[in-house]
Tab-separated table of C-alpha atoms and ligand atoms in Angstrom:
chain	number	residue	atom	x	y	z
V	116	MET	CA	3.085	-2.937	-20.915
V	117	SER	CA	-0.224	-5.763	-21.120
V	118	HIS	CA	0.212	-9.166	-19.380
V	119	SER	CA	2.377	-7.506	-16.158
V	120	THR	CA	1.096	-8.970	-12.644
V	121	VAL	CA	-0.095	-6.267	-10.289
V	122	LEU	CA	-0.129	-7.820	-6.284
V	123	ILE	CA	-2.570	-5.513	-4.309
V	124	THR	CA	-3.488	-5.776	-0.638
V	125	GLY	CA	-7.059	-3.526	0.663
V	126	ALA	CA	-7.792	-3.683	-3.131
V	127	ASN	CA	-12.133	-4.182	-1.570
V	128	ARG	CA	-12.190	-0.399	-1.143
V	129	GLY	CA	-10.535	3.157	-1.670
V	130	LEU	CA	-7.370	3.621	-3.087
V	131	GLY	CA	-6.937	-0.407	-3.847
V	132	LEU	CA	-9.956	-0.894	-5.770
V	133	GLY	CA	-8.379	2.303	-8.103
V	134	LEU	CA	-5.694	0.718	-8.631
V	135	ALA	CA	-6.915	-2.827	-9.172
V	136	ARG	CA	-9.648	-1.050	-12.408
V	137	ILE	CA	-6.937	1.326	-13.482
V	138	TYR	CA	-4.540	-2.215	-14.056
V	139	LEU	CA	-7.442	-3.900	-15.379
V	140	GLU	CA	-7.841	-1.334	-18.035
V	141	ASP	CA	-4.438	-1.396	-19.249
V	142	GLY	CA	-4.631	-4.683	-19.756
V	143	TRP	CA	-2.698	-6.409	-16.280
V	144	ASN	CA	-3.203	-9.401	-14.620
V	145	VAL	CA	-4.379	-8.418	-10.823
V	146	ILE	CA	-3.833	-9.900	-7.857
V	147	ALA	CA	-6.533	-8.878	-5.237
V	148	VAL	CA	-5.215	-9.900	-1.628
V	149	ASN	CA	-8.373	-9.047	0.946
V	150	ARG	CA	-9.464	-9.592	4.532
V	151	SER	CA	-13.159	-9.672	2.465
V	152	SER	CA	-14.136	-8.775	-0.915
V	153	SER	CA	-17.017	-6.246	-2.306
V	154	PRO	CA	-19.850	-5.491	-4.712
V	155	GLU	CA	-17.231	-2.933	-6.714
V	156	LEU	CA	-14.629	-5.074	-6.716
V	157	GLU	CA	-16.449	-8.643	-8.491
V	158	ALA	CA	-18.297	-6.184	-10.617
V	159	LEU	CA	-14.382	-5.979	-12.524
V	160	ARG	CA	-13.703	-9.938	-12.338
V	161	ASN	CA	-12.810	-10.804	-15.390
V	162	GLY	CA	-10.276	-13.645	-16.973
V	163	SER	CA	-7.598	-11.442	-15.423
V	164	LEU	CA	-8.659	-10.378	-12.300
V	165	GLU	CA	-7.859	-13.214	-9.136
V	166	ILE	CA	-9.310	-12.306	-5.953
V	167	HIS	CA	-7.921	-13.586	-2.193
V	168	CYS	CA	-9.183	-13.110	1.000
V	169	CYS	CA	-6.999	-13.659	3.931
V	170	ASP	CA	-6.183	-12.143	7.566
V	171	LEU	CA	-3.573	-9.778	6.236
V	172	THR	CA	-2.136	-9.773	9.849
V	173	ASP	CA	-1.795	-13.476	10.191
V	174	ASP	CA	1.777	-14.929	8.492
V	175	THR	CA	0.510	-18.118	8.143
V	176	GLN	CA	-2.275	-16.604	6.044
V	177	LEU	CA	0.110	-14.414	4.414
V	178	THR	CA	2.618	-17.756	3.658
V	179	LEU	CA	-0.589	-20.192	1.909
V	180	LEU	CA	-0.861	-17.033	-0.563
V	181	ALA	CA	2.831	-17.181	-0.467
V	182	ASP	CA	2.238	-20.728	-1.053
V	183	THR	CA	-0.379	-20.651	-3.913
V	184	LEU	CA	1.396	-17.749	-5.873
V	185	ASP	CA	3.986	-20.285	-5.919
V	186	SER	CA	6.259	-19.815	-8.972
V	187	ARG	CA	4.669	-17.051	-10.472
V	188	ALA	CA	6.300	-14.140	-11.782
V	189	ILE	CA	5.559	-10.423	-10.095
V	190	ASP	CA	6.295	-7.212	-11.520
V	191	VAL	CA	4.546	-4.622	-9.280
V	192	LEU	CA	3.120	-5.646	-5.592
V	193	ILE	CA	2.222	-2.666	-3.866
V	194	ASN	CA	1.223	-2.709	-0.469
V	195	ASN	CA	-1.705	-0.302	0.007
V	196	ALA	CA	-3.606	-2.034	2.613
V	197	GLY	CA	-3.806	0.648	5.500
V	198	ARG	CA	-5.526	2.036	8.883
V	199	MET	CA	-5.482	5.520	10.597
V	200	ALA	CA	-8.698	5.778	12.709
V	201	LYS	CA	-9.395	3.851	15.507
V	202	SER	CA	-12.373	2.192	13.541
V	203	GLY	CA	-14.935	3.440	10.791
V	204	ALA	CA	-13.923	7.101	9.032
V	205	ASP	CA	-15.301	8.657	11.382
V	206	GLU	CA	-12.800	8.453	14.606
V	207	SER	CA	-10.661	12.009	13.861
V	208	ALA	CA	-7.194	10.457	13.766
V	209	HIS	CA	-6.598	14.170	15.113
V	210	SER	CA	-8.775	13.292	18.611
V	211	VAL	CA	-7.276	9.760	19.163
V	212	GLN	CA	-4.007	9.095	18.236
V	213	GLY	CA	-3.166	12.951	20.155
V	214	PHE	CA	-0.204	13.587	22.665
V	215	GLY	CA	-2.458	11.925	25.847
V	216	HIS	CA	-3.548	9.501	24.729
V	217	PHE	CA	-1.002	7.101	24.148
V	218	ASP	CA	-3.491	3.666	23.431
V	219	ARG	CA	-0.540	0.470	22.747
V	220	ALA	CA	-3.506	-2.169	21.549
V	221	LEU	CA	-4.421	1.044	18.908
V	222	TRP	CA	-0.951	1.525	18.145
V	223	HIS	CA	-0.703	-2.270	17.658
V	224	ASP	CA	-3.403	-2.905	15.474
V	225	ILE	CA	-1.804	0.496	13.161
V	226	PHE	CA	1.919	-1.107	13.545
V	227	ASP	CA	0.546	-4.539	12.278
V	228	ILE	CA	-1.447	-3.345	8.565
V	229	ASN	CA	1.078	-0.398	8.251
V	230	LEU	CA	4.141	-2.432	9.090
V	231	PHE	CA	4.480	-5.126	9.898
V	232	THR	CA	2.200	-6.552	6.455
V	233	PRO	CA	4.066	-5.038	3.767
V	234	MET	CA	7.284	-5.814	6.024
V	235	SER	CA	6.249	-9.394	5.275
V	236	LEU	CA	4.688	-9.421	2.220
V	237	SER	CA	8.425	-7.879	0.930
V	238	GLU	CA	10.083	-10.712	1.890
V	239	LEU	CA	7.185	-13.879	0.789
V	240	LEU	CA	7.265	-12.398	-2.483
V	241	VAL	CA	10.904	-11.388	-3.480
V	242	GLU	CA	11.320	-15.413	-5.287
V	243	ASN	CA	8.280	-13.905	-7.539
V	244	LEU	CA	8.866	-10.238	-7.697
V	245	ALA	CA	12.402	-11.186	-8.825
V	246	ARG	CA	11.344	-13.570	-11.529
V	247	SER	CA	10.211	-10.150	-13.478
V	248	GLU	CA	12.071	-8.231	-15.685
V	249	ARG	CA	11.180	-5.028	-13.353
V	250	GLY	CA	10.199	-6.053	-10.223
V	251	ARG	CA	9.194	-3.085	-7.826
V	252	ILE	CA	7.669	-3.161	-4.023
V	253	VAL	CA	5.723	0.424	-3.957
V	254	THR	CA	4.190	0.824	-0.727
V	255	ILE	CA	1.603	3.146	-0.246
V	256	SER	CA	3.276	5.061	2.632
V	257	SER	CA	1.608	9.259	3.578
V	258	MET	CA	2.789	12.897	3.804
V	259	LEU	CA	2.736	12.593	7.689
V	260	GLY	CA	5.514	10.334	7.706
V	261	SER	CA	7.542	12.955	6.299
V	262	MET	CA	10.027	14.347	9.119
V	263	ALA	CA	10.508	17.271	7.498
V	264	LEU	CA	6.941	17.733	6.424
V	265	ASN	CA	5.732	17.584	9.786
V	266	THR	CA	4.841	20.788	11.352
V	267	HIS	CA	1.118	20.408	13.013
V	268	GLY	CA	2.548	17.460	15.651
V	269	GLY	CA	-0.073	15.125	16.424
V	270	ILE	CA	-2.073	11.861	14.478
V	271	TYR	CA	1.411	10.144	16.435
V	272	ALA	CA	0.696	6.082	15.675
V	273	TYR	CA	-0.004	6.782	11.998
V	274	ARG	CA	2.827	9.232	11.449
V	275	ALA	CA	5.021	6.594	13.328
V	276	SER	CA	3.630	3.754	10.860
V	277	LYS	CA	4.343	5.516	7.773
V	278	ALA	CA	7.439	6.544	8.612
V	279	ALA	CA	8.489	3.434	10.010
V	280	VAL	CA	6.928	1.907	6.578
V	281	ASN	CA	9.555	4.486	5.163
V	282	ALA	CA	12.429	3.302	7.408
V	283	ILE	CA	12.091	-0.503	5.897
V	284	VAL	CA	11.393	0.781	2.064
V	285	LYS	CA	14.632	2.780	1.698
V	286	SER	CA	16.375	-0.780	3.218
V	287	MET	CA	14.937	-2.760	0.236
V	288	ALA	CA	16.027	-0.446	-2.265
V	289	ILE	CA	19.367	-0.988	-0.819
V	290	ASP	CA	19.141	-5.462	0.046
V	291	LEU	CA	17.158	-5.791	-3.735
V	292	ALA	CA	19.147	-3.731	-6.105
V	293	GLY	CA	21.728	-6.755	-6.694
V	294	ARG	CA	18.278	-8.755	-7.668
V	295	GLY	CA	16.796	-5.596	-9.645
V	296	ILE	CA	13.717	-5.028	-7.277
V	297	ILE	CA	13.071	-1.442	-6.670
V	298	ALA	CA	11.443	-0.235	-4.110
V	299	ILE	CA	9.885	3.401	-3.396
V	300	ALA	CA	7.130	5.014	-1.395
V	301	GLN	CA	4.523	6.382	-2.136
V	302	HIS	CA	1.703	10.152	-0.886
V	303	PRO	CA	-1.498	9.013	-2.825
V	304	GLY	CA	-2.579	12.868	-2.089
V	305	TRP	CA	-5.061	13.721	0.286
V	306	VAL	CA	-7.639	11.708	-1.110
V	307	GLN	CA	-11.649	10.893	-1.025
V	308	THR	CA	-11.917	7.658	0.247
V	309	ASP	CA	-13.489	6.403	3.340
V	310	MET	CA	-9.841	7.188	5.229
V	311	GLY	CA	-9.360	10.126	3.393
V	312	GLY	CA	-13.046	11.620	3.734
V	313	LYS	CA	-15.279	13.436	1.135
V	314	GLY	CA	-13.114	17.239	1.927
V	315	ALA	CA	-10.582	15.749	0.839
V	316	ASP	CA	-8.491	17.133	-2.261
V	317	ILE	CA	-8.929	14.652	-5.183
V	318	ASP	CA	-10.685	12.185	-6.154
V	319	VAL	CA	-8.816	8.265	-6.884
V	320	GLU	CA	-8.684	8.622	-10.569
V	321	THR	CA	-6.779	11.111	-10.153
V	322	SER	CA	-4.773	9.827	-7.245
V	323	VAL	CA	-4.680	6.080	-9.480
V	324	ALA	CA	-3.815	8.164	-12.355
V	325	GLY	CA	-1.056	9.918	-10.808
V	326	MET	CA	0.391	6.666	-8.831
V	327	LYS	CA	0.628	4.078	-11.816
V	328	SER	CA	2.185	6.714	-14.251
V	329	VAL	CA	5.079	6.827	-11.749
V	330	ILE	CA	5.165	3.228	-11.064
V	331	ASP	CA	5.463	2.518	-15.288
V	332	GLY	CA	8.208	5.116	-15.326
V	333	LEU	CA	10.520	3.242	-12.629
V	334	GLY	CA	13.982	3.432	-13.212
V	335	PRO	CA	16.658	1.585	-10.919
V	336	GLY	CA	17.228	4.905	-10.019
V	337	ASP	CA	14.746	6.619	-8.488
V	338	SER	CA	14.547	3.058	-6.082
V	339	GLY	CA	15.099	4.327	-2.429
V	340	LYS	CA	13.246	7.097	-2.798
V	341	PHE	CA	9.570	9.035	-1.763
V	342	PHE	CA	7.155	10.260	-4.278
V	343	SER	CA	3.790	11.886	-4.050
V	344	TYR	CA	1.467	11.049	-6.724
V	345	ASP	CA	1.887	13.628	-8.995
V	346	GLY	CA	4.979	12.634	-9.398
V	347	SER	CA	7.076	14.889	-7.702
V	348	GLU	CA	9.742	13.632	-4.799
V	349	MET	CA	8.970	14.102	-1.302
V	350	ALA	CA	10.932	15.173	2.071
V	351	TRP	CA	12.155	12.015	3.893
W	162	LIG	N1	-6.877	8.465	1.462
W	162	LIG	C1	-6.137	9.279	1.616
W	162	LIG	O1	-5.949	10.766	2.098
W	162	LIG	C2	-4.282	8.641	1.815
W	162	LIG	C3	-3.111	9.625	2.507
W	162	LIG	C4	-2.594	8.533	2.579
W	162	LIG	C5	-1.956	7.852	2.615
W	162	LIG	N2	-3.140	7.039	1.771
W	162	LIG	C6	-2.777	5.893	1.877
W	162	LIG	O2	-3.198	5.066	1.206
W	162	LIG	C7	-3.715	3.628	1.622
W	162	LIG	C8	-4.609	3.398	1.654
W	162	LIG	O3	-5.942	3.885	2.130
W	162	LIG	P1	-7.454	4.386	1.534
W	162	LIG	O4	-8.044	5.949	1.189
W	162	LIG	O5	-7.667	3.871	0.579
W	162	LIG	O6	-8.128	4.213	2.789
W	162	LIG	P2	-9.833	3.518	2.862
W	162	LIG	O7	-10.842	3.800	1.953
W	162	LIG	O8	-10.118	3.071	4.467
W	162	LIG	O9	-9.182	1.807	2.581
W	162	LIG	C9	-8.465	0.687	3.677
W	162	LIG	C10	-8.280	-0.720	3.042
W	162	LIG	O10	-7.121	-0.839	3.771
W	162	LIG	C11	-7.451	-2.131	4.436
W	162	LIG	N3	-7.201	-2.295	5.311
W	162	LIG	C12	-7.289	-1.755	6.961
W	162	LIG	N4	-7.086	-2.563	7.570
W	162	LIG	C13	-6.907	-3.560	7.252
W	162	LIG	C14	-5.846	-4.999	7.728
W	162	LIG	N5	-5.801	-4.742	9.360
W	162	LIG	N6	-6.404	-5.929	7.099
W	162	LIG	C15	-6.496	-5.848	6.031
W	162	LIG	N7	-7.090	-5.425	5.733
W	162	LIG	C16	-6.787	-3.766	5.844
W	162	LIG	C17	-9.048	-2.476	4.190
W	162	LIG	O11	-10.056	-3.203	4.019
W	162	LIG	P3	-11.484	-3.935	4.775
W	162	LIG	O12	-12.799	-3.080	3.645
W	162	LIG	O13	-11.564	-4.885	4.944
W	162	LIG	O14	-11.146	-2.649	6.170
W	162	LIG	C18	-9.594	-1.028	2.640
W	162	LIG	O15	-8.916	-2.391	1.400
W	162	LIG	C19	-3.236	3.469	2.941
W	162	LIG	O16	-2.601	2.448	2.991
W	162	LIG	C20	-3.622	4.865	3.683
W	162	LIG	O17	-2.723	5.282	5.028
W	162	LIG	C21	-4.268	7.418	2.117
């Protein structure tokens, strides 16, 4: 699918960077939206990559971004930017988000980027998605947001933010079906990024190749579903 356009949030590192790379390799136009760029993202610069830097949790800045994109068709919006821990890779979500450690400010920060930004951007870009023949909203969720798969407890704020984002995916799938827009949630696997850590199951290349293949193959009957990177369906 050449000359299609994908907008990826948090494309400066981790899975977002991997997604930007694989879409560029496949000939797509990539719109990377991050709070800052990175040498790795800059190294991908070619005529098909544009980089926008803004505060993804500021709706005024997101509205300005949408104004800049104007009436351009966007085929795929990937709501990828997200956070788990308080700051940095070393701070375990298990220790800071266990029962007995409620921190309202931390919950707000996590919900801000994991839930509020996907909701806001999806609304702001819906006309761009509707202009595509195959508009898709792909929200990177996590198996940690699944009720059915929660066998370990803990990680309250992150789990709740991903469960909440799953809920908006489900409603968008219903509300936007008439406009031909598909909305899904994706679990990327447990991936070797700053968030996933070095000991995670799979590398970024495996995860993004799997996720792209799922996205490429989506049909209307898939809207409102929760897929793993390997194409299997996840339990809510
Ligand atoms: N890695 C895994 O095993 C795993 C598993 C399940 C789900 N996920 C999900 O996959 C997505 C990508 O995760 P990752 O593993 O690539 O994590 P990562 O390497 O930590 O990268 C996180 C990305 O999100 C951006 N971000 C975080 N907080 C932000 C904020 N407040 N405003 C703007 N951007 C923000 C970061 O930008 P900065 O560089 O500016 O901080 C970065 O681009 C997330 O939604 C995550 O929840 C990951």
